[in-house]
mmCIF file of C-alpha atoms in Angstrom:
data_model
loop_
_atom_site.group_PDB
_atom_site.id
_atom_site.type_symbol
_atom_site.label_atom_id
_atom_site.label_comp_id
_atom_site.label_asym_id
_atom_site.label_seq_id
_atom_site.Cartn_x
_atom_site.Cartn_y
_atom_site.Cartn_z
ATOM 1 C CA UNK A 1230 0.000 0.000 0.000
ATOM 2 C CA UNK A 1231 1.540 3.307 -1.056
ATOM 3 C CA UNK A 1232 1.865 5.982 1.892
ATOM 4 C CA UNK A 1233 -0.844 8.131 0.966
ATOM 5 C CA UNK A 1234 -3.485 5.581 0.459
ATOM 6 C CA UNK A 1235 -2.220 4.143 3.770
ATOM 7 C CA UNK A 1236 -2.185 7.264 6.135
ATOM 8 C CA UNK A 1237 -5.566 8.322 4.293
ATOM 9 C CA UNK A 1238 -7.356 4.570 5.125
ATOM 10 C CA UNK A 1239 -5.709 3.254 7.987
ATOM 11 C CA UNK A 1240 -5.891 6.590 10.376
ATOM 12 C CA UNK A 1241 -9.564 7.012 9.779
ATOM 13 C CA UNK A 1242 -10.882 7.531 13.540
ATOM 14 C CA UNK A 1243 -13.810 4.769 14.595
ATOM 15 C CA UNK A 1244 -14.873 3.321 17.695
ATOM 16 C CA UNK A 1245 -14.100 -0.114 19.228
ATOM 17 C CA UNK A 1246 -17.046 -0.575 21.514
ATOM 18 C CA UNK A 1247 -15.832 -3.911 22.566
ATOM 19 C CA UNK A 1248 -12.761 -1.988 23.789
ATOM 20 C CA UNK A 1249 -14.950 0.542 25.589
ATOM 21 C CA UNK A 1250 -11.540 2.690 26.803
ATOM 22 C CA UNK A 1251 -11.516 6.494 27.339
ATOM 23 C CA UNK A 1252 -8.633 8.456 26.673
ATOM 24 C CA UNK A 1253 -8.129 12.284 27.846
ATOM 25 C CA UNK A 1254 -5.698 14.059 25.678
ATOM 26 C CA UNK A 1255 -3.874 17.264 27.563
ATOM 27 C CA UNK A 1256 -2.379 19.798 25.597
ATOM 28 C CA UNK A 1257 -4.471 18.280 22.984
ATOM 29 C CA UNK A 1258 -2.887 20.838 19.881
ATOM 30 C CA UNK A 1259 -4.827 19.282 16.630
ATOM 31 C CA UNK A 1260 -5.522 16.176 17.719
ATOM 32 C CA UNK A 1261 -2.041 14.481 16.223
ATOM 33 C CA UNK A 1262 -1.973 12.375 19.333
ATOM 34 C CA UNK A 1263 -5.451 11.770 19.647
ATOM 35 C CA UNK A 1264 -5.999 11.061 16.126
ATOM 36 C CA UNK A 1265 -3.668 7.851 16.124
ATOM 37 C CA UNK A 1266 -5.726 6.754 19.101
ATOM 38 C CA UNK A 1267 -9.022 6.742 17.309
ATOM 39 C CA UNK A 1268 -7.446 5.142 14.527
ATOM 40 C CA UNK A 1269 -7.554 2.204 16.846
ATOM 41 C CA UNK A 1270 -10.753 2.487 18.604
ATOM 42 C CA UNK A 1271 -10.388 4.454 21.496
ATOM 43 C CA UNK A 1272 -12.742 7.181 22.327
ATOM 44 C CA UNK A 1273 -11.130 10.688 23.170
ATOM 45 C CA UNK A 1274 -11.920 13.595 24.958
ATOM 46 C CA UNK A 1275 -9.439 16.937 24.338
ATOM 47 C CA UNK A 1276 -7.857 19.864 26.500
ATOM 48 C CA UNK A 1277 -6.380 22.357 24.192
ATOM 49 C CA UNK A 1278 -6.398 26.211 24.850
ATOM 50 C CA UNK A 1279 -5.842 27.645 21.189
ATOM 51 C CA UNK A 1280 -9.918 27.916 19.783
ATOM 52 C CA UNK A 1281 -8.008 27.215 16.371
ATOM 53 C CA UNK A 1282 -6.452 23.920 17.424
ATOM 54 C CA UNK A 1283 -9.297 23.038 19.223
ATOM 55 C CA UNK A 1284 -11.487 23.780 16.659
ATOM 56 C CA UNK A 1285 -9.492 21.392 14.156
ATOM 57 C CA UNK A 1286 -10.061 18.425 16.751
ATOM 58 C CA UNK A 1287 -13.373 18.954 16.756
ATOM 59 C CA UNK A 1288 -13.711 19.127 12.921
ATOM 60 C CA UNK A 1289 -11.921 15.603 12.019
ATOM 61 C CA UNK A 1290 -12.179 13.591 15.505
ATOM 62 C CA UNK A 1291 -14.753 11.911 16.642
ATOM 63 C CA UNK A 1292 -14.232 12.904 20.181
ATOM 64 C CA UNK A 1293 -15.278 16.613 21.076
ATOM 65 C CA UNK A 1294 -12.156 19.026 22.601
ATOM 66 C CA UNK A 1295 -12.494 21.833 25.278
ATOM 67 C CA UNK A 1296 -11.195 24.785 24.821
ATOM 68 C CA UNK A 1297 -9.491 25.370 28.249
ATOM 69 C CA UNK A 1298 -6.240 26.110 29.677
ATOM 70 C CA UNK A 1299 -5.416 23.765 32.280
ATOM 71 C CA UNK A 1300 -3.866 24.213 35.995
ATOM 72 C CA UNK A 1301 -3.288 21.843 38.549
ATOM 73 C CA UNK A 1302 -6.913 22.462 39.526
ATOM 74 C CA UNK A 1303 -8.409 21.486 36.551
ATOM 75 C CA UNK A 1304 -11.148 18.868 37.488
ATOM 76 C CA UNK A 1305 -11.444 16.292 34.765
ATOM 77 C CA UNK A 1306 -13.984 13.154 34.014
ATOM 78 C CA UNK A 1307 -13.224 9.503 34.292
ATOM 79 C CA UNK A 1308 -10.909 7.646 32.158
ATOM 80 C CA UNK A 1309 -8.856 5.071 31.330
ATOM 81 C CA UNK A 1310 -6.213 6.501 29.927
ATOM 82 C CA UNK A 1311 -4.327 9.753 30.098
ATOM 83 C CA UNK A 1312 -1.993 10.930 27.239
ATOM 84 C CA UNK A 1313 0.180 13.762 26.366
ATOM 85 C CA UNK A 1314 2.554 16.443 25.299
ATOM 86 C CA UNK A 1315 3.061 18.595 27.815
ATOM 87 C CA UNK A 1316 4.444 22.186 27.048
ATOM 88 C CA UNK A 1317 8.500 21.478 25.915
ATOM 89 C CA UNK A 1318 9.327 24.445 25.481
ATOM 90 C CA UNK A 1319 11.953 24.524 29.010
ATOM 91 C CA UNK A 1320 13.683 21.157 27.243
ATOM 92 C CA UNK A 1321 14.280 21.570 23.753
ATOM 93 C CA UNK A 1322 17.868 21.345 22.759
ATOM 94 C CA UNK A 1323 17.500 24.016 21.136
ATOM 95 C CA UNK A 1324 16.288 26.384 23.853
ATOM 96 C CA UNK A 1325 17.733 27.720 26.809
ATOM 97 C CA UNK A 1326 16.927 24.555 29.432
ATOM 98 C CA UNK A 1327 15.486 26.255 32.125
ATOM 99 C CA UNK A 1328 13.251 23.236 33.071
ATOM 100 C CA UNK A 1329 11.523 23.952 36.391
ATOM 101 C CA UNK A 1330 12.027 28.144 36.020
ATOM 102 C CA UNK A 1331 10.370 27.905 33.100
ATOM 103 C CA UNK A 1332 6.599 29.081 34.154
ATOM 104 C CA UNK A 1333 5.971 27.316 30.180
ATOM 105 C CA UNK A 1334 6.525 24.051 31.965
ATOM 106 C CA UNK A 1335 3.081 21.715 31.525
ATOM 107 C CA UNK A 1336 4.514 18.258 33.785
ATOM 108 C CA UNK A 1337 2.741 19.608 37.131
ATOM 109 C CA UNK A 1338 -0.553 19.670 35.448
ATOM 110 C CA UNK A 1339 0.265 16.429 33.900
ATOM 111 C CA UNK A 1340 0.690 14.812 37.215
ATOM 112 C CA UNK A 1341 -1.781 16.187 39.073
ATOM 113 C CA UNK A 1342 -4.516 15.192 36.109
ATOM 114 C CA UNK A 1343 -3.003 11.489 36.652
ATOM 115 C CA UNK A 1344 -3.431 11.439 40.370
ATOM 116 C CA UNK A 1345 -7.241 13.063 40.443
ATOM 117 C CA UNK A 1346 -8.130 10.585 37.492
ATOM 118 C CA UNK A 1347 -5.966 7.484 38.679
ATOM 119 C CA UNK A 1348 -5.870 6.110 34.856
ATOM 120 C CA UNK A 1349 -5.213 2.407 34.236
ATOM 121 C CA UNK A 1350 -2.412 3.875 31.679
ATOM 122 C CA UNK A 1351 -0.887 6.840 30.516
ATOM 123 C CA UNK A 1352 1.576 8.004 27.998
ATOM 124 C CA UNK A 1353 3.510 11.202 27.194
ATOM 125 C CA UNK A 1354 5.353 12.373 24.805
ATOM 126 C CA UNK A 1355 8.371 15.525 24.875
ATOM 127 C CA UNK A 1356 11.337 16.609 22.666
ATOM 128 C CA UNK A 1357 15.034 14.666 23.192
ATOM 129 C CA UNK A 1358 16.166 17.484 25.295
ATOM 130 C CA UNK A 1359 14.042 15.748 28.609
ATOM 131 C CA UNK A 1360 17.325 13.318 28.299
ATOM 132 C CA UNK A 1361 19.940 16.188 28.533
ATOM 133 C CA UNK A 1362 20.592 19.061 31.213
ATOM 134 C CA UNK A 1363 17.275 17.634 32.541
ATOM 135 C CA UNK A 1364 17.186 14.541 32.704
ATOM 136 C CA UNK A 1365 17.425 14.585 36.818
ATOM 137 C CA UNK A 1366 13.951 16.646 36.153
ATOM 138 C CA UNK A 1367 12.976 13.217 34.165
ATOM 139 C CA UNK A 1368 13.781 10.517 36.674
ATOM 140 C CA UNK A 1369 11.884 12.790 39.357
ATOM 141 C CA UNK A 1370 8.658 12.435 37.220
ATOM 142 C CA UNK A 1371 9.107 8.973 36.747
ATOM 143 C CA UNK A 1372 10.079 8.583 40.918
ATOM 144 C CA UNK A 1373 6.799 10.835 41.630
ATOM 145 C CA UNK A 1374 4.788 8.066 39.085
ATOM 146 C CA UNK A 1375 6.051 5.314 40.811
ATOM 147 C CA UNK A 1376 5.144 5.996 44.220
ATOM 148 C CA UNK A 1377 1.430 6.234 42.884
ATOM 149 C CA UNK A 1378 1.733 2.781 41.568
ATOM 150 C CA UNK A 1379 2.751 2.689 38.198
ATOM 151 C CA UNK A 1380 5.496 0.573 36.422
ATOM 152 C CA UNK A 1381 7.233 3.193 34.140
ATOM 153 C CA UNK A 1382 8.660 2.972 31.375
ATOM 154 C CA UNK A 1383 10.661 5.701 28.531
ATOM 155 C CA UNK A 1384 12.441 5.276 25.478
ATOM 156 C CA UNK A 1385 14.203 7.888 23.043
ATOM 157 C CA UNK A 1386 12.254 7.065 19.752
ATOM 158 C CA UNK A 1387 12.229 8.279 16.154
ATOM 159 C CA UNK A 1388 8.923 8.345 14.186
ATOM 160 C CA UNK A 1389 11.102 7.921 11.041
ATOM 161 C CA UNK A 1390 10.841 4.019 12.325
ATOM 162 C CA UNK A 1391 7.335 3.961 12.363
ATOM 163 C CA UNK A 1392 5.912 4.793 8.860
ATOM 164 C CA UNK A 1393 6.621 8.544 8.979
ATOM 165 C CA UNK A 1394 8.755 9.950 6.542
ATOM 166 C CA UNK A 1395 10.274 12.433 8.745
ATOM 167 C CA UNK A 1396 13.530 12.336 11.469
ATOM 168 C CA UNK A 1397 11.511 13.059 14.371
ATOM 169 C CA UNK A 1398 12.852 11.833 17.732
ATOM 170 C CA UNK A 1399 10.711 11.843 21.180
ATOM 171 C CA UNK A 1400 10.989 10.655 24.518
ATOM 172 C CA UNK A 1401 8.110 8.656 24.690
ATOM 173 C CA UNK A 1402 7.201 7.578 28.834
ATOM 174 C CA UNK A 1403 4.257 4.556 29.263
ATOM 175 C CA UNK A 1404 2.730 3.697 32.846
ATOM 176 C CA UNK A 1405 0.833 1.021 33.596
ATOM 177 C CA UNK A 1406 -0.207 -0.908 36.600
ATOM 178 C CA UNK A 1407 2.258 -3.605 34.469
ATOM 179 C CA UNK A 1408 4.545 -3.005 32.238
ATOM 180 C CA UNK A 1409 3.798 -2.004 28.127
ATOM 181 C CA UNK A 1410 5.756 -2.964 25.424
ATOM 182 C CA UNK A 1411 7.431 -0.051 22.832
ATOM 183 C CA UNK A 1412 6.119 -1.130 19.502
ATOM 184 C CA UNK A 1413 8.753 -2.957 17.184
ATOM 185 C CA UNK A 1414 10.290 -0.819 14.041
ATOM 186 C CA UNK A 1415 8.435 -1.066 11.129
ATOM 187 C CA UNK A 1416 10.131 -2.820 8.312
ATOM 188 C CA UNK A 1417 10.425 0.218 5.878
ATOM 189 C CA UNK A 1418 11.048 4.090 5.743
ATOM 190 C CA UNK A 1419 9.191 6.019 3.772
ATOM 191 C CA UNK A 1420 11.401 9.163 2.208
ATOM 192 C CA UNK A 1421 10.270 12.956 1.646
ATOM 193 C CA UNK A 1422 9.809 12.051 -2.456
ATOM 194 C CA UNK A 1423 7.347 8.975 -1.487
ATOM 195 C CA UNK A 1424 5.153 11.321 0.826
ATOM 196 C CA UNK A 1425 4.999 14.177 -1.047
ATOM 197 C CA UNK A 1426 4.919 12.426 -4.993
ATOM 198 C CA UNK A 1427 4.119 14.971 -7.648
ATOM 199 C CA UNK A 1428 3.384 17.568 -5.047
ATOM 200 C CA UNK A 1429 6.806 17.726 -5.130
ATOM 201 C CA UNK A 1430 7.636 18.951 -8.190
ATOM 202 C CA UNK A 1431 4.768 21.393 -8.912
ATOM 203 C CA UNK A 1432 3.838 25.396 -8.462
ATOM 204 C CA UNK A 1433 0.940 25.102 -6.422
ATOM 205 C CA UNK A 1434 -0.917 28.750 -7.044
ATOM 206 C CA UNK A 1435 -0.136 29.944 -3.042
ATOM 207 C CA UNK A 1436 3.514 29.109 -3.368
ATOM 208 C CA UNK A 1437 5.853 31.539 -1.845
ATOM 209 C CA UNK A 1438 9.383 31.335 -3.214
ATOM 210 C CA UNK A 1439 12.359 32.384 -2.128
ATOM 211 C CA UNK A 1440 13.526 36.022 -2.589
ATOM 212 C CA UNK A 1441 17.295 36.400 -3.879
ATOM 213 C CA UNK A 1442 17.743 37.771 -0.781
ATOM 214 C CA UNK A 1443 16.694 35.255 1.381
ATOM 215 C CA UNK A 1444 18.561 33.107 -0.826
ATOM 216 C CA UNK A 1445 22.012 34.968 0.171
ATOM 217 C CA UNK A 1446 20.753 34.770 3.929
ATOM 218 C CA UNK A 1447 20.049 30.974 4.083
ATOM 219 C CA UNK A 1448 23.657 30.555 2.133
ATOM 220 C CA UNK A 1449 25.228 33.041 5.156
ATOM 221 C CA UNK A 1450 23.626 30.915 7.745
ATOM 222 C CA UNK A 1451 24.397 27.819 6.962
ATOM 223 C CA UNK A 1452 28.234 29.150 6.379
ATOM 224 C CA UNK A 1453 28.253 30.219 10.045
ATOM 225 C CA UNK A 1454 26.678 26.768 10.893
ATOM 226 C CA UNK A 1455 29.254 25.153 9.333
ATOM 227 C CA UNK A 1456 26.294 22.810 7.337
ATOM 228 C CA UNK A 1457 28.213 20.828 4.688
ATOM 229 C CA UNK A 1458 24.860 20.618 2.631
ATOM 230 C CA UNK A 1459 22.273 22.446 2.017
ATOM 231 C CA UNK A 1460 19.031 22.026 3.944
ATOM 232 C CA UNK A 1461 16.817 21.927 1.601
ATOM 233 C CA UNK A 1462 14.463 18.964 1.204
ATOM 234 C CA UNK A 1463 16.307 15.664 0.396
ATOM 235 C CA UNK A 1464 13.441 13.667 -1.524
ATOM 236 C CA UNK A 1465 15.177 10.478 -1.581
ATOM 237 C CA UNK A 1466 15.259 10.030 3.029
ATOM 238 C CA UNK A 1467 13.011 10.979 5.310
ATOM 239 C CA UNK A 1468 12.662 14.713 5.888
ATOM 240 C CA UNK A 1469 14.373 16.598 8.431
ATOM 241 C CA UNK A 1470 12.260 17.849 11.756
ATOM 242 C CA UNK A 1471 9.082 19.691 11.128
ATOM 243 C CA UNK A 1472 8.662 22.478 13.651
ATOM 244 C CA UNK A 1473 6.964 25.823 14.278
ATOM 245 C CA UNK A 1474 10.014 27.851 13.675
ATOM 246 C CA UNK A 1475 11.125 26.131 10.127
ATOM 247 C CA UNK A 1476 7.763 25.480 9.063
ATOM 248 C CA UNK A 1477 6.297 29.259 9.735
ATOM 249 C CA UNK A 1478 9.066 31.286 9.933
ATOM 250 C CA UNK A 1479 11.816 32.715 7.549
ATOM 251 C CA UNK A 1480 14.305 31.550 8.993
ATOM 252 C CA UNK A 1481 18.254 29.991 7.916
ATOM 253 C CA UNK A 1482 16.678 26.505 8.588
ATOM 254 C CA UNK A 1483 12.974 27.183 6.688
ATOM 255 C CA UNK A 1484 11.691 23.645 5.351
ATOM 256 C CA UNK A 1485 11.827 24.688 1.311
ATOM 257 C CA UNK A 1486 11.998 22.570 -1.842
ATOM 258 C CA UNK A 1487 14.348 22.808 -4.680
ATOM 259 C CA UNK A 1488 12.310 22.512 -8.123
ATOM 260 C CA UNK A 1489 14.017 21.543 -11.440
ATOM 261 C CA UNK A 1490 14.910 24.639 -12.252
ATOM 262 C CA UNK A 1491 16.387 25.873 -9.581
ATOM 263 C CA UNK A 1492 14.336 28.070 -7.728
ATOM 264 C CA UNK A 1493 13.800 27.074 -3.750
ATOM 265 C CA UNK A 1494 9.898 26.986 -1.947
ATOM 266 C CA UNK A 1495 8.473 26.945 1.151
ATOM 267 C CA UNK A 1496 6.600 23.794 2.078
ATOM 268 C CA UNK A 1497 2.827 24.462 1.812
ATOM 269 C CA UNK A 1498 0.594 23.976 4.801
ATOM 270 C CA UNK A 1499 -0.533 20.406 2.556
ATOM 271 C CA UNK A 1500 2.969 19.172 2.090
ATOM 272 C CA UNK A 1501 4.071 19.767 5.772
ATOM 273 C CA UNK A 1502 1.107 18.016 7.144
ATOM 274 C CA UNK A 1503 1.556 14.985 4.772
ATOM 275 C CA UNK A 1504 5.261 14.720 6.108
ATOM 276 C CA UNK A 1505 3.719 14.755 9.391
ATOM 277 C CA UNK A 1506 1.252 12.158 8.396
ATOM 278 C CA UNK A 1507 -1.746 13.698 8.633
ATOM 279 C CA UNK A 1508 -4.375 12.318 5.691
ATOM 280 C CA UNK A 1509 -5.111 14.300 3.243
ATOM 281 C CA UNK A 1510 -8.879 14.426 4.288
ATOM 282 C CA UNK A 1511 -7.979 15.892 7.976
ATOM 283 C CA UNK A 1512 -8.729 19.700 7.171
ATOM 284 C CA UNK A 1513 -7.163 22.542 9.799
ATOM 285 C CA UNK A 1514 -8.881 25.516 10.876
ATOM 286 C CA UNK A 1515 -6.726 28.671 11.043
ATOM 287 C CA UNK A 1516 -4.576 30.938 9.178
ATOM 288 C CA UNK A 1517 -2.080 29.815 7.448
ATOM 289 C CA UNK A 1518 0.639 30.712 10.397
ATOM 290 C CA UNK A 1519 -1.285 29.162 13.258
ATOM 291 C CA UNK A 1520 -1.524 25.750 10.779
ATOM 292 C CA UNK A 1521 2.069 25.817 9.986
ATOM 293 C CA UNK A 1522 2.293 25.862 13.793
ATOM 294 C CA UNK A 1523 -0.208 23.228 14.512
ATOM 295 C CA UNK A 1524 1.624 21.169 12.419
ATOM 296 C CA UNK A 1525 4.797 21.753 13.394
ATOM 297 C CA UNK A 1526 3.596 21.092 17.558
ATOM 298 C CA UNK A 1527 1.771 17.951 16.766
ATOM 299 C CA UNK A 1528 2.578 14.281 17.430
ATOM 300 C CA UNK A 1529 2.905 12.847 14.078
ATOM 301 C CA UNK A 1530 -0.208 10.449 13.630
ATOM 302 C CA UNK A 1531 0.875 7.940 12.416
ATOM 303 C CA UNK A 1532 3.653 7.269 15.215
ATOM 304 C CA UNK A 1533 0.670 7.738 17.506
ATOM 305 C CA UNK A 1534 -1.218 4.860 15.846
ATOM 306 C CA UNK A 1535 1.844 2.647 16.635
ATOM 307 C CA UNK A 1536 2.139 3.614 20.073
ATOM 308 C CA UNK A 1537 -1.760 3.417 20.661
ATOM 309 C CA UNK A 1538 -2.068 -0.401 19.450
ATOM 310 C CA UNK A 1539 0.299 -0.880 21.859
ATOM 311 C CA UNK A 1540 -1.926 0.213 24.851
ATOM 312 C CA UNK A 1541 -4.684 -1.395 22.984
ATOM 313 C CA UNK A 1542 -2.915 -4.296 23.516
ATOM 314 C CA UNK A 1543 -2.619 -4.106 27.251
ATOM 315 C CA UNK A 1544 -6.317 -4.008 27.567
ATOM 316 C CA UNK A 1545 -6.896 -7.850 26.132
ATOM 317 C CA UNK A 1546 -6.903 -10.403 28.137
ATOM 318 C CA UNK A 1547 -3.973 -12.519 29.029
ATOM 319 C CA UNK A 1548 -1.851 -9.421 28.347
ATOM 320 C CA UNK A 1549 2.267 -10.709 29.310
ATOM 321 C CA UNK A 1550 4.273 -7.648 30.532
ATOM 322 C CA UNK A 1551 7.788 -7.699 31.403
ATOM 323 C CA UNK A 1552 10.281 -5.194 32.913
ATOM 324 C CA UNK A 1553 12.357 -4.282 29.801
ATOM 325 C CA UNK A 1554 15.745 -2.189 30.780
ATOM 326 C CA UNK A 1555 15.355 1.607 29.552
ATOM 327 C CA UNK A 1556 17.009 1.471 26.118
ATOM 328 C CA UNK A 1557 16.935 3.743 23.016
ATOM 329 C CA UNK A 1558 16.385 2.621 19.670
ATOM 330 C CA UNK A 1559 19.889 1.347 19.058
ATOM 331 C CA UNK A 1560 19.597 -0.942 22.073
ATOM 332 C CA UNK A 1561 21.829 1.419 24.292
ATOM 333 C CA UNK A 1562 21.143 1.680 27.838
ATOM 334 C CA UNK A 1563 19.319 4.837 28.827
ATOM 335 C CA UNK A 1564 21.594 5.683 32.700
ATOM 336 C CA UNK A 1565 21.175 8.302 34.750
ATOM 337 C CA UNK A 1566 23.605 10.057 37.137
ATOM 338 C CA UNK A 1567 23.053 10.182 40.656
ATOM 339 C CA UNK A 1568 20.265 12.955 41.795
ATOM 340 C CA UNK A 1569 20.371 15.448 44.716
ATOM 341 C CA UNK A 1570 17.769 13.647 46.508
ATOM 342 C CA UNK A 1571 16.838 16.193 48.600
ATOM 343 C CA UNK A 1572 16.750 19.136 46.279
ATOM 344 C CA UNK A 1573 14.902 17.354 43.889
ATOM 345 C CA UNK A 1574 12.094 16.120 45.915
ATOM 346 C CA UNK A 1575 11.526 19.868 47.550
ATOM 347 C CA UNK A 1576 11.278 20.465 43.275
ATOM 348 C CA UNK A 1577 8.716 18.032 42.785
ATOM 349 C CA UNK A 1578 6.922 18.682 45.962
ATOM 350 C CA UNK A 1579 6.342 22.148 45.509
ATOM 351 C CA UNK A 1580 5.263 21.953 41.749
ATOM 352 C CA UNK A 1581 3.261 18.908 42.537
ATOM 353 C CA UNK A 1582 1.477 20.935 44.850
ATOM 354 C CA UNK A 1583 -2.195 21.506 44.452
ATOM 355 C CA UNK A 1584 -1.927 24.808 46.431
ATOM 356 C CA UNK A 1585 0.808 26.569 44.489
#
């Protein structure tokens, strides 16, 4: 099955009523996340605070999603699973790390939605830079999850394994009263050229192309980066990481395509949401900016799917779990240095804190 026919059929959301599980989605976005989960059968229920994002959910899931920005208070209905992306803005690499300073930080209203709703599972989801400068910040969360009686598990995972056709890494973080299994690697990739097919060579009529001058920036900037090629879009591998910055900005590292003749693109809204996998059916709501960003903050859905059957398969009977050692995807072990005990819990205590 060729991707598009695939993402278009086999992300279609429906119901399983012999599954009969809830999920909540926080920090909902466009319903990336939540969309995968339909795919299987799960019913959903979103939190996002953007009306524009939450107005896309609505349009292509079957779930409904509240517009609402959560706190710690936030009182929330039953489930049986809670998933996630909460704010990353304090971890990325490529920002400054503040982690716990950062008031952008979305893990205490994570946590305190898992202990009011006491879910059988839950699942979250944040950028490689969880395993860096704050990783002590990670193995707190997972301490604090523990001591309400889950088995945790993480892994450092790239979508570009499971039928996306984009490098996109993630910490991904299961809990379960037992213990879930990651979902194998798929036996293909699928490259920039397969996803994007003729798209990829045509003028659509909104196409904004590059000015000489940003031309001569791009070449400036990726001089002072010292980038040995250019970053344009490789159609024969998997595309680099769509985000809100290269996706809506002009910026050095813009997502563009080089055309036949020469001349260099920006992705259209279309293009960047098929190398995110969204189908070609799921239609966003916005302005062209706030879609570029909606894309570029979503979990790609077709990752989701893969993580989703997973959970799906915890809920049949005679599920086996095991305690698997934290690895990442090349089978290397996932270690942790020692934490200030005592510093750390005071940290987790006080944003854990229903009060604050």
């Amino acid at each position: 099955m060729e991707y598009v026919e695939r993402i278009n059929t086999e992300l279609k959301p429906k119901v399983d009523n012999n599954l009969g599980k809830t999920v909540l989605d926080l920090f909902a976005g466009c319903g990336g996340l939540s969309l995968g989960f339909e795919s299987v059968g799960f019913k959903t229920i979103g939190y996002e605070k953007l009306e524009d994002a939450a107005q896309t959910y609505r349009n292509n899931l079957i779930g409904d999603c509240y517009t609402q920005e959560l706190d710690v208070n936030t009182a929330y209905p039953n489930a049986d699973v809670i998933i996630g992306g909460p704010p990353c803005q304090p971890f990325s690499v490529g920002g400054k790390q503040m982690g716990l300073k950062d008031s952008r930080d979305g893990f205490p209203i994570f946590l305190s939605a898992i202990e009011q709703v006491q879910p059988e599972v839950f699942l979250f989801e944040n950028v490689r830079g969880l395993l860096y400068k704050n990783k002590w910040y990670l193995q707190e969360i997972i301490e604090h999850l523990k001591q309400l009686g889950y088995k945790v598990s993480f892994r450092l995972m790239n979508a570009k394994f499971y039928g996306v056709p984009q490098n996109r890494e993630r910490v991904i973080v299961f809990g379960a009263k037992d213990v879930i299994h990651f979902p194998s690697k798929l036996n293909y990739k699928v490259t920039a050229g397969e996803a994007l097919g003729e798209l990829a060579t045509q003028i659509p009529e909104n196409a904004k192309f590059l000015t000489p001058s940003m031309d001569k920036y791009i070449a400036n900037y990726e001089k002072a980066s010292q980038c040995i090629n250019p970053r344009d879009l490789y159609l024969n591998r998997p595309a680099r990481t769509l985000t809100c910055r290269n996706l809506a900005g002009a910026t050095g590292d813009m997502q563009r395509i080089k055309l036949p003749d020469g001349r260099r693109r920006r992705l259209t809204t279309k293009e960047a949401a098929r190398l995110q996998s969204f189908p070609d059916w799921f239609e966003f709501h916005g302005n062209e900016t706030g879609i570029y960003n909606q894309i570029g903050n979503a979990v790609a859905p077709y990752f989701a799917m893969n993580l989703a059957k997973e959970i799906k398969k915890y809920f049949q009977p005679n599920y086996n779990g095991e305690n698997h050692p934290m690895k990442d995807e090349n089978g290397q072990l996932l270690l942790f240095h020692e934490p200030k005990k005592l510093y750390q819990t005071k940290q987790m205590q006080n944003i854990c804190s229903k009060e604050a």
